[in-house]
Coordinates of C-alpha atoms in Angstrom, one line a residue:
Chain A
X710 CA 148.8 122.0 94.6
X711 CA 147.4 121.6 91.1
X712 CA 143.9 121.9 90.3
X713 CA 142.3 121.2 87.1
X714 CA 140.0 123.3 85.2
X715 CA 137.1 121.7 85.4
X716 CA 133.5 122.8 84.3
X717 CA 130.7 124.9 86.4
X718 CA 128.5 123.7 88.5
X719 CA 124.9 124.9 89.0
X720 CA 125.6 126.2 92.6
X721 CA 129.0 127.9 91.4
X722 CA 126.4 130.6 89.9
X723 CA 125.3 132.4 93.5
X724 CA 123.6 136.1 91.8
X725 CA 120.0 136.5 93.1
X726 CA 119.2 137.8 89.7
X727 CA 119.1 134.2 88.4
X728 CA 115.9 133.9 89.7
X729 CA 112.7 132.2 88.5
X730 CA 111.2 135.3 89.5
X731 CA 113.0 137.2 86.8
X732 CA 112.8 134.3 84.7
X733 CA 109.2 133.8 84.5
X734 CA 108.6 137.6 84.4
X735 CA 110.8 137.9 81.2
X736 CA 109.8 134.6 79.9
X737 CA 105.5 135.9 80.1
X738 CA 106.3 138.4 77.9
X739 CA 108.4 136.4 75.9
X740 CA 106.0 134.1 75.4
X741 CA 103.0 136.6 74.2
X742 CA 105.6 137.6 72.2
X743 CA 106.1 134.5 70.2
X744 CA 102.7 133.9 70.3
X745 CA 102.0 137.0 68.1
X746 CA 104.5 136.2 65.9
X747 CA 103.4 132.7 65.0
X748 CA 100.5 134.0 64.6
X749 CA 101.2 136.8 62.4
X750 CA 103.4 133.9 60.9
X751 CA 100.7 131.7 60.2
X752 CA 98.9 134.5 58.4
X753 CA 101.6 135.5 56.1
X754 CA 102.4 131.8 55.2
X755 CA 98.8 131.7 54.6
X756 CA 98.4 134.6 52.5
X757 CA 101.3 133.2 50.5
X758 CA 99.7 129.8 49.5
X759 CA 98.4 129.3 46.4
X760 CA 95.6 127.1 47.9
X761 CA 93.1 128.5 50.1
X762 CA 89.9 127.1 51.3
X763 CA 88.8 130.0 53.4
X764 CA 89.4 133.2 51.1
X765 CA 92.6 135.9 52.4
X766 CA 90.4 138.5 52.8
X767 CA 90.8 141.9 50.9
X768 CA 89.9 143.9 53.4
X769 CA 91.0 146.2 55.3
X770 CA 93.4 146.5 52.9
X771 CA 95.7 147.8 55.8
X772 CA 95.6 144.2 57.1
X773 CA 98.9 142.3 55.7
X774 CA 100.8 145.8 56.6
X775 CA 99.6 145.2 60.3
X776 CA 100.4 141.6 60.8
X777 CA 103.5 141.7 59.1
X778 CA 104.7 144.5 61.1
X779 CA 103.6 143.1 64.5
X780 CA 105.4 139.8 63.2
X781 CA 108.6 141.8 63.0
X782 CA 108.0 144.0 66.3
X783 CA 107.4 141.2 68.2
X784 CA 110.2 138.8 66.8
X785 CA 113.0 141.9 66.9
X786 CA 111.2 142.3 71.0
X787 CA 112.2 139.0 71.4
X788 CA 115.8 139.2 71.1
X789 CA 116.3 140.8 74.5
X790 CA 113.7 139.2 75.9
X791 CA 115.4 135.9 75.3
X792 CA 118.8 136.6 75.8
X793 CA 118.2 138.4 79.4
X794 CA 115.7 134.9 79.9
X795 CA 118.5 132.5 78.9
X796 CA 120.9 134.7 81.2
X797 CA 118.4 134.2 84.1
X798 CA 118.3 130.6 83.3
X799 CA 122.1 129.4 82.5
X800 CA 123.1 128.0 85.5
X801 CA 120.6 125.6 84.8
X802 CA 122.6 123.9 81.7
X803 CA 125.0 122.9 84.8
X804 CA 122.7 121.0 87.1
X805 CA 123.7 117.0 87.8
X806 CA 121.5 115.2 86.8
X807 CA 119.0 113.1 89.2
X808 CA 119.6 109.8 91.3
X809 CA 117.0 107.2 89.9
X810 CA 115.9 105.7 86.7
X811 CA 112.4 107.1 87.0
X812 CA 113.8 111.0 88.0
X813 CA 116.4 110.8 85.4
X814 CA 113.8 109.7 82.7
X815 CA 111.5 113.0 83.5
X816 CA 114.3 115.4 83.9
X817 CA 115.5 114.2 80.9
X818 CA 112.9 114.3 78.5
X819 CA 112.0 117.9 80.8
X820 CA 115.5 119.0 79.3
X821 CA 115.2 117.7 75.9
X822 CA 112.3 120.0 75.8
X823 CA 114.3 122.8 76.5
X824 CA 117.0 122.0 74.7
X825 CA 114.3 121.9 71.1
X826 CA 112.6 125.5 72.6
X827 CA 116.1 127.1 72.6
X828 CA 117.0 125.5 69.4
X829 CA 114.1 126.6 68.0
X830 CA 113.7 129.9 69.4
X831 CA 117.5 131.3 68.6
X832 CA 117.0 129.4 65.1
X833 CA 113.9 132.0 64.7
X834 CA 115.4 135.0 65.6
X835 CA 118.2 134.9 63.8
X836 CA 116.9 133.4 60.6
X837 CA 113.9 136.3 61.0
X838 CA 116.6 138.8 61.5
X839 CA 119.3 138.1 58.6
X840 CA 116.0 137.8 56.5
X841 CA 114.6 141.5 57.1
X842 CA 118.5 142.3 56.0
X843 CA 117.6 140.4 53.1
X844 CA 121.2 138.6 54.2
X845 CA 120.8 135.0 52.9
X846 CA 123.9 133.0 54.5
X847 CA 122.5 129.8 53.8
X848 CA 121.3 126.8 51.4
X849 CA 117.5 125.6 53.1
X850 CA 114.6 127.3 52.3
X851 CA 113.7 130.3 54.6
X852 CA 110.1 130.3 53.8
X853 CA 109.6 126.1 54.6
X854 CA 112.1 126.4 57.4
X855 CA 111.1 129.4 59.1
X856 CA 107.5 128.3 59.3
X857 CA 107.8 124.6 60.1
X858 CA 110.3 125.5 63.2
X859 CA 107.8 128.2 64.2
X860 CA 105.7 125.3 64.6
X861 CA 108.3 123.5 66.8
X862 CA 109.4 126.6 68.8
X863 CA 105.6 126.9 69.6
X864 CA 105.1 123.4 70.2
X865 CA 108.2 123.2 72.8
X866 CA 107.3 126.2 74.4
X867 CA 103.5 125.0 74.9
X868 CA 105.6 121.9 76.8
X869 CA 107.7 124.2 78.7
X870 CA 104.6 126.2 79.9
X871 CA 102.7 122.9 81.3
X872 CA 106.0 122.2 83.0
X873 CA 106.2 125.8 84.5
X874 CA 102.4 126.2 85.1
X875 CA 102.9 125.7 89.1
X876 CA 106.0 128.1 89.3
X877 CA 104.9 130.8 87.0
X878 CA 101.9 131.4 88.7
X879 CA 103.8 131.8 92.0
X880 CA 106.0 133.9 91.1
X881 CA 103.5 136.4 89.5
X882 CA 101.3 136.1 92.7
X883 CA 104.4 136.6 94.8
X884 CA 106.8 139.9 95.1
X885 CA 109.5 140.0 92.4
X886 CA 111.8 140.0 95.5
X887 CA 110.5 136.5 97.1
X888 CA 112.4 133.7 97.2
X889 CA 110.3 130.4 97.3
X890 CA 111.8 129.3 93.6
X891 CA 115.3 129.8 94.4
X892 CA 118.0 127.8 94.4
X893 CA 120.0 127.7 97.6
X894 CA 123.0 129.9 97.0
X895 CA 121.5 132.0 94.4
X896 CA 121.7 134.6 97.1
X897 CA 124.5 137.3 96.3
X898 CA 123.4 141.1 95.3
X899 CA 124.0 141.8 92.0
X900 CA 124.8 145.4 90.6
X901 CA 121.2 146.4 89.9
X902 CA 118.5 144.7 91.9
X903 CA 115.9 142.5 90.8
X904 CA 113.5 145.1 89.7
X905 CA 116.2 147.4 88.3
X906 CA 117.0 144.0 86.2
X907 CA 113.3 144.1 84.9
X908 CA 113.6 147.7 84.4
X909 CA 116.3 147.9 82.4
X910 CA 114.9 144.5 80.4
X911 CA 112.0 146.0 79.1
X912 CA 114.0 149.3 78.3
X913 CA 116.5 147.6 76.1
X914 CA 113.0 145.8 74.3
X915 CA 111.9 149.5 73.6
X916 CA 115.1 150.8 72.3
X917 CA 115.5 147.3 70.0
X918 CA 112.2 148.3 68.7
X919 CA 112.3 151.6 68.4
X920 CA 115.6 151.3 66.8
X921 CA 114.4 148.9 63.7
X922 CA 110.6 149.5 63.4
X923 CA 111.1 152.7 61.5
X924 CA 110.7 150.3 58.2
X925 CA 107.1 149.9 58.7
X926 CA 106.1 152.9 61.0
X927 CA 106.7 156.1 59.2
X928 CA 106.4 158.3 62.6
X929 CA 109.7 156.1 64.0
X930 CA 111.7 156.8 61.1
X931 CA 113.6 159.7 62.1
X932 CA 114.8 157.5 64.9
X933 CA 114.6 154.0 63.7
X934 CA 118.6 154.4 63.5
X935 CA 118.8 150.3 62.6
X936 CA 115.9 150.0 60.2
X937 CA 116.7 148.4 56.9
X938 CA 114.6 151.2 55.4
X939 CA 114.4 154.6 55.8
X940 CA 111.1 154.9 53.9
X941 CA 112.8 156.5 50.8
X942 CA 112.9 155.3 47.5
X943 CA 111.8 156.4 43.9
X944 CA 108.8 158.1 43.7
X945 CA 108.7 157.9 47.6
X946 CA 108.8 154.5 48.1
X947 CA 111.6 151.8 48.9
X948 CA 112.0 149.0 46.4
X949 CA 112.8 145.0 47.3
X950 CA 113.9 143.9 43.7
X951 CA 115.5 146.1 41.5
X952 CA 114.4 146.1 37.2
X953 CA 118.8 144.7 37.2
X954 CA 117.9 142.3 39.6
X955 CA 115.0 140.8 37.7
X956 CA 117.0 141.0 34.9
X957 CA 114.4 143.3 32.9
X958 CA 115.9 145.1 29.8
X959 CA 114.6 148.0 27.7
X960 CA 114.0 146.0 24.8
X961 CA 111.5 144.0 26.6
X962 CA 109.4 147.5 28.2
X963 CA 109.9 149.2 24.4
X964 CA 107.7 149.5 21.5
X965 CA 107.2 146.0 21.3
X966 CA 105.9 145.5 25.0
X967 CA 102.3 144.3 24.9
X968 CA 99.9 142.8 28.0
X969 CA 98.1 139.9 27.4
X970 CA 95.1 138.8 28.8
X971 CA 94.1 134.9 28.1
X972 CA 90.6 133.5 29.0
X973 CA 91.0 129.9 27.1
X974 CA 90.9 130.5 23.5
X975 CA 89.7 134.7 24.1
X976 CA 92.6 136.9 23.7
X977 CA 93.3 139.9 24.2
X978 CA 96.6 142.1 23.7
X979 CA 97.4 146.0 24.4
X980 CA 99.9 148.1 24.2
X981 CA 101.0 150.6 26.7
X982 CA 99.1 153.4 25.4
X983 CA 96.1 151.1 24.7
X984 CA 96.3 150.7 28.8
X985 CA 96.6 154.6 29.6
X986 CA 93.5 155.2 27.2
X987 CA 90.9 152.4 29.2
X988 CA 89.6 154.3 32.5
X989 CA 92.0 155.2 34.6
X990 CA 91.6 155.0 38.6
X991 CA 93.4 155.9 41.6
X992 CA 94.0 154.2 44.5
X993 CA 95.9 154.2 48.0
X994 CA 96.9 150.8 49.0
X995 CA 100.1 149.8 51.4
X996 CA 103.0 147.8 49.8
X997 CA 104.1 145.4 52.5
X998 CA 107.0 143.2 52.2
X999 CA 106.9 139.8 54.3
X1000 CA 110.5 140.6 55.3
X1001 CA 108.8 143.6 57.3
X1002 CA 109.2 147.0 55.6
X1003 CA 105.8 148.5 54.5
X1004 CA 105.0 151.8 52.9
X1005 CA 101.4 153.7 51.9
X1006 CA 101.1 154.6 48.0
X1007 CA 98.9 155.9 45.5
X1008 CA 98.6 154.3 42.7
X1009 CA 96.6 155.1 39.1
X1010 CA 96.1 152.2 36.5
X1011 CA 93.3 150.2 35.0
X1012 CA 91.4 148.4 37.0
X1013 CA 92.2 144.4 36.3
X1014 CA 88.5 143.6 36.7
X1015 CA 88.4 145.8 33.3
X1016 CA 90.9 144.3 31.5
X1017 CA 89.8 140.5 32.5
X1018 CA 86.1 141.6 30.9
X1019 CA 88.3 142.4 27.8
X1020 CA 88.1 138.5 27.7
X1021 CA 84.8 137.6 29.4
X1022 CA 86.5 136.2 32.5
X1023 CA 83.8 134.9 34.5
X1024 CA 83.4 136.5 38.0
X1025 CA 85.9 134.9 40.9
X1026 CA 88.2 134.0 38.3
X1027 CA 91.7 132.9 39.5
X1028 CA 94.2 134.8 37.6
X1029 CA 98.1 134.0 37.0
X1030 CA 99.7 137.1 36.6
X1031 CA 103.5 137.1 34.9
X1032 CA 106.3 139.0 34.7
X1033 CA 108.7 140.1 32.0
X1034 CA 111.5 138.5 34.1
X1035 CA 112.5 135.6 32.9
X1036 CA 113.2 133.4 35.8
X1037 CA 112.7 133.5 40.1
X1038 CA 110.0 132.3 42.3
X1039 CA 107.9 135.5 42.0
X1040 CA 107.4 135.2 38.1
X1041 CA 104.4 134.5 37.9
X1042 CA 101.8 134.1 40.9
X1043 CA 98.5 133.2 41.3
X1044 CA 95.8 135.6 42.6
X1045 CA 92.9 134.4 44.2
X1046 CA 89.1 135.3 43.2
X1047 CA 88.2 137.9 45.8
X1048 CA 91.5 140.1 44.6
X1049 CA 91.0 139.9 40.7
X1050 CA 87.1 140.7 41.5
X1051 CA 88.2 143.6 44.4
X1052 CA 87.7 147.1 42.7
X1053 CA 90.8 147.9 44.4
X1054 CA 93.2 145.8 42.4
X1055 CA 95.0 147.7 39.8
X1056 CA 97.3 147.3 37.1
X1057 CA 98.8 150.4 37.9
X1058 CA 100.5 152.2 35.6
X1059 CA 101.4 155.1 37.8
X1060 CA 102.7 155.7 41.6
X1061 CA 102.5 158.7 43.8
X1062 CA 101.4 161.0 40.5
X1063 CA 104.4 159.6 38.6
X1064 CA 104.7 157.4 35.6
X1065 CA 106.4 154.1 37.4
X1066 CA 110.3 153.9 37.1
X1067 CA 111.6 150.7 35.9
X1068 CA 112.4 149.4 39.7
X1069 CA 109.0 150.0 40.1
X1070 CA 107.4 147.7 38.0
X1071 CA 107.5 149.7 34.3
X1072 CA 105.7 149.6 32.2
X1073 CA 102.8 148.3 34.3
X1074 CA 102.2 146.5 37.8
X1075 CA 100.0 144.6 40.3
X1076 CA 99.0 146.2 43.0
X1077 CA 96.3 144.8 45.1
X1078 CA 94.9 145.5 49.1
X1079 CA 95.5 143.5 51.7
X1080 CA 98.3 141.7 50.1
X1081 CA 101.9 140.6 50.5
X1082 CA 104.7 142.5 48.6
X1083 CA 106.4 139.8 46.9
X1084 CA 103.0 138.8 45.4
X1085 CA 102.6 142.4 44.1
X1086 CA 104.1 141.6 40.7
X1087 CA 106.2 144.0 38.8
X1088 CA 106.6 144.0 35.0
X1089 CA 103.6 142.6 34.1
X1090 CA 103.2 141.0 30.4
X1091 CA 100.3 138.6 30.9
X1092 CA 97.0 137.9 32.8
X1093 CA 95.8 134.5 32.3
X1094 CA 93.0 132.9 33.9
X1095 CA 93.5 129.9 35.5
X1096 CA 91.1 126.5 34.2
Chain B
X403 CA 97.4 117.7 86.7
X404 CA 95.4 116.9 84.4
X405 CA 95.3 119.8 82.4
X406 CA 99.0 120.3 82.0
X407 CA 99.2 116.9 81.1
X408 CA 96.7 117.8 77.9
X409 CA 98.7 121.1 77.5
X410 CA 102.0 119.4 77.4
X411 CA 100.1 117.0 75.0
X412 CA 99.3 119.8 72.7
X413 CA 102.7 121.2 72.8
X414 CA 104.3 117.3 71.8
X415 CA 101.7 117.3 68.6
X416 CA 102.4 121.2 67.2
X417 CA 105.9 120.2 67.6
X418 CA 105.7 116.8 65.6
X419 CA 103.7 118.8 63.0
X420 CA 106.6 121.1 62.7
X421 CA 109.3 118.5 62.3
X422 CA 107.1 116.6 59.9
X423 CA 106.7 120.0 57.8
X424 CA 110.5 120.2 58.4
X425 CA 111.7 117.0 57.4
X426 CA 109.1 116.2 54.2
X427 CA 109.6 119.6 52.0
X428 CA 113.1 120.0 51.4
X429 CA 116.3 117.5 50.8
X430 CA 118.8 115.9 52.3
X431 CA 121.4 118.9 51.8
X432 CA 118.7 121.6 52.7
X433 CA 117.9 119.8 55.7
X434 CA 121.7 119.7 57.2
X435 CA 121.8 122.9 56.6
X436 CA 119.0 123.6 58.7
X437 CA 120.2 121.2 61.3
X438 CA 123.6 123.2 61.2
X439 CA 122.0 126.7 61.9
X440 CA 120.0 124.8 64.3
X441 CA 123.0 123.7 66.3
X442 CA 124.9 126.6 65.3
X443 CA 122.6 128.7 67.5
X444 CA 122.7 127.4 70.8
X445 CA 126.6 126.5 70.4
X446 CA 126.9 130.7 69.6
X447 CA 125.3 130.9 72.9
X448 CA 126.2 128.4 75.1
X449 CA 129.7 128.3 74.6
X450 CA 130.6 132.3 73.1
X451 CA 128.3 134.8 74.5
X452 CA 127.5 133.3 77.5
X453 CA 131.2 133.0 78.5
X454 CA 132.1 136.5 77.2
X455 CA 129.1 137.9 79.5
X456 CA 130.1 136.1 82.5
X457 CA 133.7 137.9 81.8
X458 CA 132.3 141.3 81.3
X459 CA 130.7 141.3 84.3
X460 CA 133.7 140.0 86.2
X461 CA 135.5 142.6 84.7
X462 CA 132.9 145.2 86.1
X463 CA 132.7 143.7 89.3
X464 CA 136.5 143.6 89.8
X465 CA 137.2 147.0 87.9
X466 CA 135.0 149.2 88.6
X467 CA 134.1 151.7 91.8
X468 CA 130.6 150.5 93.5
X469 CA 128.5 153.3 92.4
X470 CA 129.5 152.9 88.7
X471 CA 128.8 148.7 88.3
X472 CA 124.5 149.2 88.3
X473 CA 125.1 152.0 85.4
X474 CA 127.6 149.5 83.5
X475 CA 125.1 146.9 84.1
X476 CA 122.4 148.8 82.6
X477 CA 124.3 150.0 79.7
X478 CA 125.8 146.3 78.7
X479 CA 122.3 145.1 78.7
X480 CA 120.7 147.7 76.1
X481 CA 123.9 148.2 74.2
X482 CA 124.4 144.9 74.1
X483 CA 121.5 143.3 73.0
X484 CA 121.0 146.4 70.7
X485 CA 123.9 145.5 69.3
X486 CA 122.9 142.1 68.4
X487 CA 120.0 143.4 66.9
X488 CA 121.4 145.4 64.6
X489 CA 124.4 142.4 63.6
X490 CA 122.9 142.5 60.0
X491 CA 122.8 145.8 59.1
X492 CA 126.3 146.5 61.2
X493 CA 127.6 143.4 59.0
X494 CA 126.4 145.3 55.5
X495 CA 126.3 141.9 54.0
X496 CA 122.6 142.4 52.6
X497 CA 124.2 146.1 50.6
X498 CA 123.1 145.6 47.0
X499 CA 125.2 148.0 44.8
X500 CA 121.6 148.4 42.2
X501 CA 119.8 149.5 45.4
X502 CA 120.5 151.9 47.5
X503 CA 116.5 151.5 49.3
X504 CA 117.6 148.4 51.3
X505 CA 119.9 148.9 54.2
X506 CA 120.4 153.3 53.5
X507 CA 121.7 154.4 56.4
X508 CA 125.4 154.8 58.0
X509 CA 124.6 152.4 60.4
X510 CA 128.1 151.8 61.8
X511 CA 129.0 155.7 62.5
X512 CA 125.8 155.5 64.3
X513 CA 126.6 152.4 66.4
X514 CA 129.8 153.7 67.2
X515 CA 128.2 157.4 67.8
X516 CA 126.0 155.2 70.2
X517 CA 128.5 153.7 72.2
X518 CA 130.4 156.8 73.1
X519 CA 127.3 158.4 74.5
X520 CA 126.3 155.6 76.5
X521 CA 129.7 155.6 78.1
X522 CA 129.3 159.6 78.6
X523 CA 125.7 158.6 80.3
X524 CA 127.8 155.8 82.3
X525 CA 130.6 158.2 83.8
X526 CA 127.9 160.8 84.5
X527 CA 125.9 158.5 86.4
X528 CA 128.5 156.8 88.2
X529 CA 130.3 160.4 88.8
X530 CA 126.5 161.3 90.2
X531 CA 126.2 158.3 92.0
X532 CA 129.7 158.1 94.0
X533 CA 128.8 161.9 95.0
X534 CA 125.7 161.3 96.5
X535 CA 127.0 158.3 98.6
X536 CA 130.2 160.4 100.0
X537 CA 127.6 163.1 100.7
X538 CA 124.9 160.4 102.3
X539 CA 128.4 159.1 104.3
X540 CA 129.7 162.4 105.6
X541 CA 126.2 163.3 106.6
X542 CA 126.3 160.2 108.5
X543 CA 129.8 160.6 110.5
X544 CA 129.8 164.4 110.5

């Protein structure tokens, strides 16, 4: 007799693991998991734009370091998370559809749902993932694409919990072991039991974060063995762009380097040594990269609220600060009132004691609290306020 | 009823305002390419790590002794998605030669340094585990 391959069926899949009462256990945590990250998503996409109605705050200056590593925590939690859920959950992608137009119409659009959430969610992951590698395998734009399918992997999964409300509510008011949501033959022992499942669920969460997180928490870093950073660097901190990279030469840092500050027709150019001879002051402020890696600092410099009275730069005066590199999205960037006025914000000449090296930011650099690291611009040449 | 109706209402507008942010700030070529990682995803999943977990675990189940297929279990779920996890940095394709900051450590020595003690950790708790059952059983019949 011949028989033909021919695909699974839903009740071909008989473990007792692949229960909604794993499924919804996992999928609760995967879901405050997301949660955090789109909103720790929102914020950084905020704090990115150059228009913003309610000011980023400056303070604490701690802030962007926080919700940039929870971002990362919880999106690198979710990996696990999701792939033990989707595991929990496959033999659902083999179900027959329903008898009836009416039936068939929910179930559908039920499935479609899903289909988007998955979509989405695997699309975030990933993306999130190559990006904190800073491994760039394709042509759309992370930071447009990445935030509007947050949006749609929060929207689906918003559906997906209205579907689910009944059932996730039963299982968490019922024993991991009941068997109300089951499906018929899902009723073979597995190797672990249910709760050994769980167990070993949220173990492999830990490890995955305890294995990468070592970028942004310095106590993990001995242990972080997957981090993309190992908290090392010049002058004790890591570095995102190199002085190569942004195509910065000595000519352009040498005798002839000057910074400019421009308040309409008011100018205002120094040299370096004109810089180290204004009042110098020292601050600590975190560097914290939106791909997830943060370190603490001190940094000395002149304060930028000095240099922009150089010019009589009214208070809460936007400022576009610019590099010496001549091209890339970070050139030039716009900082907002609230951070040229902060006493915090430097243009720091010096880090951790040390004139800067050239990767660094030489001869000069913004630094500013509460801030995003790509908006922390090295090489600085000109601060010009913004009409 | 009501309320997961408004619920699942929110979830259908957050979503539209996602795909309208999608679909209005980049081009055509952009946006295929999103579409492509998109599909990519849940054809990566559906139809090669779904399959090759199903086999692994019929490979446990048919291979290995009872007392060592919870232990396997356990280990092909951390190492596993662990190992997923740490894809970019195994892959090394983010290594810029100008710096040495980004991606510093030896990450595949350590992966594979990884997987020999989790099979040590398997064998000892399987070796552990197929004790204490042949003790439990001779107890029982003795």
């Amino acid at each position: 007799m011949i028989t033909r391959p021919s695909p699974p069926q839903e009740s071909d899949f008989t473990s007792r693991l692949r229960s909604p009462a794993v499924a919804a256990r996992v999928g609760t945590w995967l879901g405050v998991c997301f949660g955090i990250a789109f909103v720790t998503g929102l914020i950084s996409h905020y704090a990115q734009n150059h228009s913003q109605p309610i000011p980023f705050p400056t303070s604490p200056s701690w802030g962007y370091r926080l919700t940039q590593g929870l971002h990362i925590v919880t999106g690198t939690a979710s990996i696990p998370l999701l792939l033990v859920k989707l595991w929990t959950v496959f033999p659902k992608l083999f179900a027959r559809p329903p008898r009836g137009m009416r039936k068939l119409a929910i179930e559908g659009l039920e499935r479609a749902s899903i289909g988007v959430l998955v979509a989405a969610a695997i699309f975030q992951l990933a993306s999130g993932l190559l990006n904190t590698a800073q491994w760039y395998p394709w042509s759309y734009s992370f930071r447009t694409t990445h935030y509007a399918m947050g949006w749609i992997a929060i929207g689906a999964l918003v559906v997906h919990i209205a579907v689910k409300l009944p059932i996730i509510r039963g299982v968490w008011t019922n024993d991991v072991d009941d068997t109300t949501y089951d499906r018929p033959e899902a009723t073979a022992p597995g190797a672990v039991s249910r709760r050994g499942l769980l167990r070993t669920t949220w173990v492999a969460t830990g490890v995955a974060v305890i294995a990468t997180a070592g970028s942004t928490v310095p106590w993990l870093r001995s242990i972080s063995f997957f981090s993309v950073r190992d908290g090392e660097g010049p002058q004790g901190v890591p570095i995102n762009k190199t002085a190569a990279a942004a195509r910065i030469t000595e000519d352009m840092v040498g005798a002839d380097y000057r910074l400019t500050m421009v308040n309409g027709e008011t100018q205002s150019s120094l040299t370096l040594d004109d810089l180290r001879a204004m009042t110098q002051r020292t601050e600590s402020l975190p560097i914290a990269c939106v791909e997830g890696w943060s370190a603490g600092a001190t940094w000395s410099g002149v304060r930028l609220r000095d240099l922009l009275d150089l010019v009589g730069a009214p208070p809460d005066s936007e400022v576009v600060v610019t590099s010496l590199q001549p091209s890339g999205p970070y050139r030039a960037t716009l900082l907002q009132g609230n951070f040229s006025d902060d006493d915090r914000t430097l243009i720091a000449t010096r880090l951790n004691g040390e004139v800067l090296v050239p990767d660094h930011g030489y001869p000069c650099r913004l630094i500013a609290p509460n801030r995003p690291g790509v908006l922390q611009t090295k090489w600085v040449t000109r601060i010009e306020v913004s009409t | 009823m009501r309320a997961r109706l408004a619920i699942g209402a929110l979830g259908v507008l957050l979503g539209l305002f996602g795909a309208r942010t999608l679909w209005t700030r980049q081009d055509t070529d952009q946006l295929t390419n999103a579409g492509l990682w998109l599909v990519g995803g849940v054809v990566l999943h559906d139809l090669v790590l779904a399959p090759v977990v199903l086999l692994l675990v019929v490979v446990v189940a048919r291979l290995l002794p009872t007392a060592y297929r919870a232990p396997a279990v356990v280990a092909l779920v951390v190492l596993g998605t662990l190992t997923i996890v740490a894809v970019p940095m195994l892959s090394g394709q983010g290594v810029r030669p100008d710096n040495p900051t980004l991606l510093p450590r030896d990450y595949r020595t350590t992966w594979l340094v990884l997987v020999a003690v989790v099979v040590v950790l398997v064998v000892v708790a399987g070796l552990l585990r197929s004790r204490r059952s042949s003790v439990e059983h001779t107890e029982e019949t003795g």
